[in-house]
Coordinates of C-alpha atoms in Angstrom, one line a residue:
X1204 CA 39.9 -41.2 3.1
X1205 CA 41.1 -44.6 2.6
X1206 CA 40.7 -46.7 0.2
X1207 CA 40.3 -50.6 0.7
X1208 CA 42.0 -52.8 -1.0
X1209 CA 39.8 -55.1 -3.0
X1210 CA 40.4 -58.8 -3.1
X1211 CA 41.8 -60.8 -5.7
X1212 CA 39.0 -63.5 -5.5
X1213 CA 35.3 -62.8 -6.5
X1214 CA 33.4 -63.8 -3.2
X1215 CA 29.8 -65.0 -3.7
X1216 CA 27.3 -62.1 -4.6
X1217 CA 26.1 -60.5 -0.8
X1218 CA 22.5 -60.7 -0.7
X1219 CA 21.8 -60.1 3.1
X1220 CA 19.8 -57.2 4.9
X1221 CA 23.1 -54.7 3.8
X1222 CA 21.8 -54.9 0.9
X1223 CA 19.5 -52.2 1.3
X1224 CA 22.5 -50.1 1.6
X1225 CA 24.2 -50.4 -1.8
X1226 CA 23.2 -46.9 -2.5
X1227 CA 25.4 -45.1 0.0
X1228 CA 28.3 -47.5 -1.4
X1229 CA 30.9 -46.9 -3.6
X1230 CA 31.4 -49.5 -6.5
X1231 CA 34.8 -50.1 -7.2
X1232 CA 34.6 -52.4 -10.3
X1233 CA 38.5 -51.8 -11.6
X1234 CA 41.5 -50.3 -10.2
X1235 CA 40.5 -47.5 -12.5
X1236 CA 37.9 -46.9 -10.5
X1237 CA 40.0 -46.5 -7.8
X1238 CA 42.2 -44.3 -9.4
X1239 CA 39.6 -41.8 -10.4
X1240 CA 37.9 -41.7 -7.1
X1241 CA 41.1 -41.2 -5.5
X1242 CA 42.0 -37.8 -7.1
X1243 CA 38.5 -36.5 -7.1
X1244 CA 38.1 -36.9 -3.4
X1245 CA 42.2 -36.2 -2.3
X1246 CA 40.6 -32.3 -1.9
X1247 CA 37.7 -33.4 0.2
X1248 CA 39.7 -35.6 2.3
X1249 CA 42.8 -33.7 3.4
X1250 CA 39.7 -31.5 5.1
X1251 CA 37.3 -33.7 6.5
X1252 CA 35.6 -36.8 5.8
X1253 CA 32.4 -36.7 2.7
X1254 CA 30.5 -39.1 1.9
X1255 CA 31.6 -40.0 -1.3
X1256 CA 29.3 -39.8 -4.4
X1257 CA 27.7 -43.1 -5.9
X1258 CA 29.4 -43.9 -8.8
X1259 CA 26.8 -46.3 -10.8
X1260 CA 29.2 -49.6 -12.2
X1261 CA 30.0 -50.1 -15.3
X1262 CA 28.3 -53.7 -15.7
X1263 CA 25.1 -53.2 -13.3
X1264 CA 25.1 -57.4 -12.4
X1265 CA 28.4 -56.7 -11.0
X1266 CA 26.8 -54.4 -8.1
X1267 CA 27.4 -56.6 -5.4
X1268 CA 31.2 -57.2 -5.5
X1269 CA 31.9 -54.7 -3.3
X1270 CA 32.9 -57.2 -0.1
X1271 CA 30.7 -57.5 3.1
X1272 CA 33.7 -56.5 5.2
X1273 CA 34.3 -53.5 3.6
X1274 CA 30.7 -52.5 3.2
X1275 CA 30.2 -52.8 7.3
X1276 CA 33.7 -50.8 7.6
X1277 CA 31.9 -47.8 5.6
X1278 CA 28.4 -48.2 6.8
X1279 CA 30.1 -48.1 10.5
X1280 CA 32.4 -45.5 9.5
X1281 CA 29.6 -43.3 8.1
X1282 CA 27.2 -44.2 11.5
X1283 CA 29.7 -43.6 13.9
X1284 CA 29.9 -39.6 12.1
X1285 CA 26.7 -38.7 12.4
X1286 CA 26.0 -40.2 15.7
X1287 CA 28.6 -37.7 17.4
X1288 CA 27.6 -35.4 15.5
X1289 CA 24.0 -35.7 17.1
X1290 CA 24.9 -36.6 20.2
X1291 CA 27.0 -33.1 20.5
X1292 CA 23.9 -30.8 19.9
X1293 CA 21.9 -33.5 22.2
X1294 CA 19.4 -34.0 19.1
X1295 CA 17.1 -37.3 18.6
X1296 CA 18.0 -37.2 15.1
X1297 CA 21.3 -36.9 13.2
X1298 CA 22.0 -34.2 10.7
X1299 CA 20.6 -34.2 7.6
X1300 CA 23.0 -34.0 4.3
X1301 CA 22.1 -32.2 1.0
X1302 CA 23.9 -31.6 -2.5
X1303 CA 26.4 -29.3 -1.8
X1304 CA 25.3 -25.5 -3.3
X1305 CA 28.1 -25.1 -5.4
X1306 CA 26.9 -26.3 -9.1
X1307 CA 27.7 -29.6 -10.2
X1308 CA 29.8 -30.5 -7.1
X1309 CA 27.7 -34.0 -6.1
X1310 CA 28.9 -34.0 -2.4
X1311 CA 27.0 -33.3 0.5
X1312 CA 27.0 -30.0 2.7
X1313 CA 25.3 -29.3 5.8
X1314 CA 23.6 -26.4 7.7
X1315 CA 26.9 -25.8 9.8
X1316 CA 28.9 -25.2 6.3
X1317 CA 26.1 -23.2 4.8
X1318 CA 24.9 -26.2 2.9
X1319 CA 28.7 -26.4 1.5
X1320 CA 31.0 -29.4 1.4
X1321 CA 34.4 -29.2 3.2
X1322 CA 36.5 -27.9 0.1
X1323 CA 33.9 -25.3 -1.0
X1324 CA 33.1 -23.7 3.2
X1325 CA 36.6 -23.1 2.8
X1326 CA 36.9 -21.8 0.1
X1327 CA 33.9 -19.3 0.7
X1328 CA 36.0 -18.8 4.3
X1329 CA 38.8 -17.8 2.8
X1330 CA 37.5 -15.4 -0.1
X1331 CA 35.1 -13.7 2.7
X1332 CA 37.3 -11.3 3.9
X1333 CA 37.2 -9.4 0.2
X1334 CA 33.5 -8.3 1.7
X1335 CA 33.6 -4.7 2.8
X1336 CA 32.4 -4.2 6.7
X1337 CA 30.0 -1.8 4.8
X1338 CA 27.9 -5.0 2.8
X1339 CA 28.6 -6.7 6.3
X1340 CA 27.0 -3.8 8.0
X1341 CA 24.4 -3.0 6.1
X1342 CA 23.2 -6.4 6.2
X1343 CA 23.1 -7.0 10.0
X1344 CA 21.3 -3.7 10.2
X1345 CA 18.7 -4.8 8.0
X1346 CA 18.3 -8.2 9.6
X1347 CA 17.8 -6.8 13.0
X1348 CA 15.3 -4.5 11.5
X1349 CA 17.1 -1.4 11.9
X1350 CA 17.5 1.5 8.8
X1351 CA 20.8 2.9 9.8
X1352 CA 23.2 2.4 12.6
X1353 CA 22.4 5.6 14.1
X1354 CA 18.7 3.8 15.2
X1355 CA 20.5 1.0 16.5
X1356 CA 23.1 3.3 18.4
X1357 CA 19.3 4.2 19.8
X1358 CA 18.8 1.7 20.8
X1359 CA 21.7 0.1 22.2
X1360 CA 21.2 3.5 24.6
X1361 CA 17.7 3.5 25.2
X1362 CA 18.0 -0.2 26.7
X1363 CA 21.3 0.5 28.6
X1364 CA 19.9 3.4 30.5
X1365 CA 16.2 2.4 30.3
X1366 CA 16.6 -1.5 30.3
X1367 CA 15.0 -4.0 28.1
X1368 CA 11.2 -3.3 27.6
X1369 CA 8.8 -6.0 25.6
X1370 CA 6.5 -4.7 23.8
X1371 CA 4.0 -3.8 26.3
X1372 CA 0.5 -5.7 25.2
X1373 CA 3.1 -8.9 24.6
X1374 CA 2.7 -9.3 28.2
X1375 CA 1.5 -12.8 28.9
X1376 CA -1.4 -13.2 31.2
X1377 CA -2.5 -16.5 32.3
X1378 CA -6.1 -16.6 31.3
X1379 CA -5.7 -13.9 28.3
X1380 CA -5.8 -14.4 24.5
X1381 CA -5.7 -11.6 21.7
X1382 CA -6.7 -11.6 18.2
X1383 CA -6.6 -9.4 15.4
X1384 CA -9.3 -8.0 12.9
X1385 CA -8.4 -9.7 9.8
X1386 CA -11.6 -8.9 7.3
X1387 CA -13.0 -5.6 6.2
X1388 CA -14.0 -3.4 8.5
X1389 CA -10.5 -4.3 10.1
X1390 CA -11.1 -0.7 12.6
X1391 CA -13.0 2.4 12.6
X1392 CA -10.8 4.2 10.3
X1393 CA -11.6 1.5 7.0
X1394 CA -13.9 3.0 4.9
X1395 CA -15.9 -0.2 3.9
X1396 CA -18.3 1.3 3.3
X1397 CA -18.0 4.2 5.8
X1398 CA -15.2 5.5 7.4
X1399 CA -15.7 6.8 11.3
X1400 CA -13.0 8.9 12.5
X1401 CA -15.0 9.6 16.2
X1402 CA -17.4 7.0 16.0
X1403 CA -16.4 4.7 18.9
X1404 CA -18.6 5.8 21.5
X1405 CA -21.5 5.3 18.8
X1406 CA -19.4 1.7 18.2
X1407 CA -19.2 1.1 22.0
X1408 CA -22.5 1.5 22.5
X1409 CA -24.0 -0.8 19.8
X1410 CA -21.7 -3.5 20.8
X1411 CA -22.9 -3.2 24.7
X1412 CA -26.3 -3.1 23.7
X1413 CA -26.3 -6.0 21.7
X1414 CA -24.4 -7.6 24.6
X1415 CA -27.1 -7.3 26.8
X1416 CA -30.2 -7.6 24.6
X1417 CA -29.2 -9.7 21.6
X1418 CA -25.8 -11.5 22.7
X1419 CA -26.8 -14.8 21.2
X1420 CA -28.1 -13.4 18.0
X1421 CA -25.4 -10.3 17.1
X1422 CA -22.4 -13.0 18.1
X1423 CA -20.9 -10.1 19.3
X1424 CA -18.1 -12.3 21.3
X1425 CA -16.8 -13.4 17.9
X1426 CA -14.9 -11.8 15.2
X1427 CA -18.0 -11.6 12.8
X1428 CA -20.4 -9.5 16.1
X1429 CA -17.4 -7.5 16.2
X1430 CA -17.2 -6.5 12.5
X1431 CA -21.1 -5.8 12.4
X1432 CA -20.7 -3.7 15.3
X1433 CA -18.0 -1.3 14.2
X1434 CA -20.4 -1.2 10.7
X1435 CA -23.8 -0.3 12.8
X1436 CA -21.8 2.2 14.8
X1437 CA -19.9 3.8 11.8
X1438 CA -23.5 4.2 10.4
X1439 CA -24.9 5.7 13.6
X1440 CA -22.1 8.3 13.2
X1441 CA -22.6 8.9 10.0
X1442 CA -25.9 10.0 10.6
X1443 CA -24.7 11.9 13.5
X1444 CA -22.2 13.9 10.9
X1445 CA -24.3 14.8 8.1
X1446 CA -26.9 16.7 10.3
X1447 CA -23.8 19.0 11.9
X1448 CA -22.7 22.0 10.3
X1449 CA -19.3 21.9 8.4
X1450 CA -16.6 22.6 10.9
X1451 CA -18.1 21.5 13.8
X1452 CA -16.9 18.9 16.6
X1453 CA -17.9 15.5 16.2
X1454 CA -17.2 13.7 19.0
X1455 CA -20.1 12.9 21.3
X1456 CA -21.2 11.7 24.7
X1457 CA -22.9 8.6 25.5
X1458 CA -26.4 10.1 25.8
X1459 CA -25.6 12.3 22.7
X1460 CA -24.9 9.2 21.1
X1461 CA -27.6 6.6 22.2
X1462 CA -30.4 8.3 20.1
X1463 CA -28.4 7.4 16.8
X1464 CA -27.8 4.1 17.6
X1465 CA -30.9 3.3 18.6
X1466 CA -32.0 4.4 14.8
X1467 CA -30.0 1.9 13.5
X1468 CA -30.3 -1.0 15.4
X1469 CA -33.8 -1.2 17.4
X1470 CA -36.5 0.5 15.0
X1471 CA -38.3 -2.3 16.2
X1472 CA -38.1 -1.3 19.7
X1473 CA -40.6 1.7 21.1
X1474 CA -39.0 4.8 22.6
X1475 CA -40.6 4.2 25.7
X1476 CA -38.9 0.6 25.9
X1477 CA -35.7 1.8 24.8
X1478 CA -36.0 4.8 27.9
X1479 CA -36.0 2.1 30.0
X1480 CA -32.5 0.9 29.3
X1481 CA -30.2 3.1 31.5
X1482 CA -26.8 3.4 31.7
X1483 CA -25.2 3.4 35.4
X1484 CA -22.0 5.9 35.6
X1485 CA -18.3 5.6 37.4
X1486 CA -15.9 8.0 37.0
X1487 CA -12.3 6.6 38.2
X1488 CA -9.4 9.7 39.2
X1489 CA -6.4 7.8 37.7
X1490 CA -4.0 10.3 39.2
X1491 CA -4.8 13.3 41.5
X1492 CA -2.8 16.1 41.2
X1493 CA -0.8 17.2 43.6
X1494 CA -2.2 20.9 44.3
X1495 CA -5.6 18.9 45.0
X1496 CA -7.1 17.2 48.1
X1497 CA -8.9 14.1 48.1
X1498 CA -12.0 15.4 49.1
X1499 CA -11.6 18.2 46.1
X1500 CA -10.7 16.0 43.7
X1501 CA -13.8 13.8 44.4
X1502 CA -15.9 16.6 43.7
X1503 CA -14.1 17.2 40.8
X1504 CA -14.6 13.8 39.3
X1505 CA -18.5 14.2 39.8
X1506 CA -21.1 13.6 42.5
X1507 CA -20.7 11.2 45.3
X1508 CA -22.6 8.5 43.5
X1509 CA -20.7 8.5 40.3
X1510 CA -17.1 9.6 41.5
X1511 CA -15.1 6.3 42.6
X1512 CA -13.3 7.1 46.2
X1513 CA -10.5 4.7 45.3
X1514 CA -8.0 6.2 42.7
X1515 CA -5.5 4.8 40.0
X1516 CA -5.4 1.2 38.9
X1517 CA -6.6 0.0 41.9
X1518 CA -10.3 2.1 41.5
X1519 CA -10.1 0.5 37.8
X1520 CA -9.9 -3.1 39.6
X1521 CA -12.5 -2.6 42.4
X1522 CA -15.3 -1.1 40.1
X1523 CA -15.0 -3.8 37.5
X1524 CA -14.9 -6.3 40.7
X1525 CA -18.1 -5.1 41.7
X1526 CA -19.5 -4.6 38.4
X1527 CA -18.6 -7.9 36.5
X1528 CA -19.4 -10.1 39.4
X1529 CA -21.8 -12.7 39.0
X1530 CA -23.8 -14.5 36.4
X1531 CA -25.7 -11.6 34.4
X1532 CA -24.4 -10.6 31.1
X1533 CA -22.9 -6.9 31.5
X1534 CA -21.3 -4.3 29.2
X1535 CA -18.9 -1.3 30.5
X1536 CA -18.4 1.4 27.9
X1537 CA -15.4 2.6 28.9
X1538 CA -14.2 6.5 28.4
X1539 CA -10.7 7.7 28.7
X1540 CA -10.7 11.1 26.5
X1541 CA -10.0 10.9 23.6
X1542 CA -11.0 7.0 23.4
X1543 CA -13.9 4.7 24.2
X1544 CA -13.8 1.2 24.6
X1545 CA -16.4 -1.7 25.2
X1546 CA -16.2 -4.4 28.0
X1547 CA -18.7 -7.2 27.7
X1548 CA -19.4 -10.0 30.2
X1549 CA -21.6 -13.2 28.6
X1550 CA -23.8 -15.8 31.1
X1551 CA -20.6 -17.8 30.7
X1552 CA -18.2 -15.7 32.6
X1553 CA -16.2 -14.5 29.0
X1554 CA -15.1 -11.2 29.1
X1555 CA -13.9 -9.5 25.9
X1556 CA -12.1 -6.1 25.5
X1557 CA -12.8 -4.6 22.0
X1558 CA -11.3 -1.3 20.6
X1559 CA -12.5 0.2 17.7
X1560 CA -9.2 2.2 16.9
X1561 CA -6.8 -1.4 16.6
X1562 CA -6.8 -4.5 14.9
X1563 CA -5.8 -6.2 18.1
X1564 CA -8.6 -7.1 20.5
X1565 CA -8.7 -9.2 23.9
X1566 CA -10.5 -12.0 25.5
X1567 CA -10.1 -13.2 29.3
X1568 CA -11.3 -16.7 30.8
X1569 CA -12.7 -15.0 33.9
X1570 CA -12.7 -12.0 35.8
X1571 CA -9.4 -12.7 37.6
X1572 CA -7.7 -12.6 33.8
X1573 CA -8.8 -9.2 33.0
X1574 CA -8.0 -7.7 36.4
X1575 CA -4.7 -9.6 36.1
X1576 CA -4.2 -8.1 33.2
X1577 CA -5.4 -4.7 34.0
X1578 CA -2.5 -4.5 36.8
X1579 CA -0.1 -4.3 33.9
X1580 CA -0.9 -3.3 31.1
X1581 CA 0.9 -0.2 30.0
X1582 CA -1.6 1.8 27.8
X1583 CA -5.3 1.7 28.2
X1584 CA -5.9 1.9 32.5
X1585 CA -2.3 3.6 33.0
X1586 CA -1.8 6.7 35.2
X1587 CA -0.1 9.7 32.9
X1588 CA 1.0 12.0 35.7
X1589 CA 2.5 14.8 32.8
X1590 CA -0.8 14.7 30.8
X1591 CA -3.8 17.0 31.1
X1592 CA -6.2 15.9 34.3
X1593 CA -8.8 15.0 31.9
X1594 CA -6.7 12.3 30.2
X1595 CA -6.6 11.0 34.0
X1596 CA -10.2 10.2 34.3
X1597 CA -11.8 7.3 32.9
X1598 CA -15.7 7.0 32.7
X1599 CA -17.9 3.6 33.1
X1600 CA -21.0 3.9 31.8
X1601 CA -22.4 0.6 32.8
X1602 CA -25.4 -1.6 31.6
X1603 CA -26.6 -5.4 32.9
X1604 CA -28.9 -7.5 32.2
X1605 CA -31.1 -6.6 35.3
X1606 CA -31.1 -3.0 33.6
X1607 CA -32.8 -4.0 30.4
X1608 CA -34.9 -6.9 32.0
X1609 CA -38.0 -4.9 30.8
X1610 CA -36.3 -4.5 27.5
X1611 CA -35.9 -7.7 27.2
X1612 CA -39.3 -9.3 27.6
X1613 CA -40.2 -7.0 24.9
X1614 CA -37.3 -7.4 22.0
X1615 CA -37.5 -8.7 18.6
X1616 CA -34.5 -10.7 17.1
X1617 CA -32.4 -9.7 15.6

């Protein structure tokens, strides 16, 4: 970098708006000032231009000698930098410098040189190639989130023959938000205080009940409803459990279930009220098999009234279409073997998806969201043609509002 020349005679001390930029100056208060700023920055410059460091003058009232002309000359010089700089990455704001890493260096570095000056980048260039490719290795894999090269050999397969594949509940849907569980009882599984290994029909069916009866009170549409849900339903099952002999299966139907629940969450309600709170079932074929007819596989599914004549996705979509409809709030307890899940509609027109198994659990806007989404999503409405038929059918045991209207009249908050 150049250094001025400075003038033999003193001008008048510069007290105008540059003044504000004494800090980025250098002071030059003797030619031996010169002389040692010359050989610490000859390394720096014969690589690139650094802001030189401030070097505070020996006689602190002589601060302003430095002349106007040459203080624009650097300012400009200094500008004119950083403003290509910027205008090359097409950025509002010009890049910002900080102390170089290295230890006691006092010039700046920036994010392109690893937050090194010139001299010290190339220094850490040219010493880089005594890195083995194993370190080198071993550190991409781990950045990429791979344990060994022979998982990202894997991968590099899977998605060449296979393609690219998103997670598949990333899928964005207009109109659909998710959430995770993020306070004890996160799912089924945490024991706080119980644990419920095959409690989500018992889960399912306390959180549609209090959808339809006590929505307002249970706040069953936010997190907290949620959590007191899965704890009323793990209690339900618990109950459930220790009347069964040792060895014996656990998982239970709807009806099987209802009785439990009931204990738990209306003892306020009589038997003969809660009798009149029925739930309507649809069974949807998600994938006939091949050896069967329609008509065959109908019957197979269940009676005429309860076994849906549309199958796959599309018999998913037209039941909740007919179902979800309207203004009355209206839970679906959803069974696909080995899993239940709850749908619950408000007065609003909110729909929420919850699932006791996961931490992650799904709103939709409107009805058009959730059938959106249920065109697409890869896991809970998906047709498994290579798994066992039963897999293949999903029950809706369906309750509304006009259901439990005599229920209603007679409940007790909750």
């Amino acid at each position: 970098m150049r250094i001025p020349q400075m003038e033999e005679e003193e001008p008048p001390p510069y007290t105008g708006p540059c003044e504000t930029l004494e800090q980025d100056f250098v002071v030059l208060d003797s030619k031996d000032d010169v002389e040692v700023i010359t050989k610490e920055t000859a390394a720096h410059d014969a690589i690139g231009f650094e802001r030189p460091v401030v070097i505070p003058p020996a006689n602190p009232s002589k601060h302003n000698k430095m002349p106007l002309k040459v203080q624009r000359e650097y300012h400009e010089e200094t500008c004119n930098d950083s403003s290509t700089a910027a205008s090359n990455t097409k950025s509002y704001e010009i890049p910002l410098q900080v102390a170089c890493a290295a230890k006691d260096c006092g010039y700046y570095g920036t994010a392109d040189k690893e937050y090194l000056c010139s001299i010290h980048y190339e220094q850490a260039k040219n010493s880089s190639s005594t890195i083995p490719d194993e370190d080198v290795m071993a550190m991409l894999l781990e950045r990429c989130g791979f344990q060994s090269l022979a998982d990202a050999r894997i991968k590099l397969l899977v998605e060449s023959k296979f393609g690219k594949r998103e997670p598949p509940m990333n899928t964005k849907v207009a109109g659909v938000t998710s959430w995770k569980t993020t306070t004890h009882p996160y799912t089924q599984f945490d024991e706080i205080p119980l644990r419920g290994d095959s409690a989500c029909t018992f889960i399912a069916a306390v959180a549609a009940i209090f959808n339809v009866v006590w929505e307002k009170e249970s706040k069953i549409h936010e997190p907290v409803g949620w959590r007191t849900a899965i704890c009323q339903g793990v209690n339900a099952f618990t109950s459930m459990k220790d009347g069964t002999a040792e060895g014996e299966i656990l998982h239970r139907s709807l009806d099987e279930a209802l009785p439990y629940v009931w204990d738990h969450i209306g003892r306020s309600i009589k038997k003969a009220e809660r009798d009149e709170l029925k739930f309507k079932e649809k069974v949807v074929g998600l994938c006939k098999p091949d050896h069967l007819a329609a008509e065959d596989y109908l019957q197979f599914l269940g009676p005429a009234d309860v076994a849906s004549k549309t199958f796959g996705r599309d018999g998913i979509i037209k039941e909740f279409q007919n179902v979800l409809k309207g203004e009355r709030r209206t839970s679906i307890v959803v069974t696909r073997p080995p899993e239940t899940y709850v749908i619950l509609k408000n007065d609003n027109g909110r729909i929420s998806f919850r699932d006791s198994h996961r931490q992650t659990q799904y709103n939709f806007e409107s009805l058009e969201a959730l059938l959106a989404w249920v065109a697409i999503e890869q896991s809970y409405f998906c047709p498994m043609p290579s798994q066992p038929e039963i897999t293949n059918q999903v029950a809706l045991h369906i309750l509304s509002e006009s259901v439990a209207s005599g229920l209603l009249e007679a409940k007790q908050n909750f």
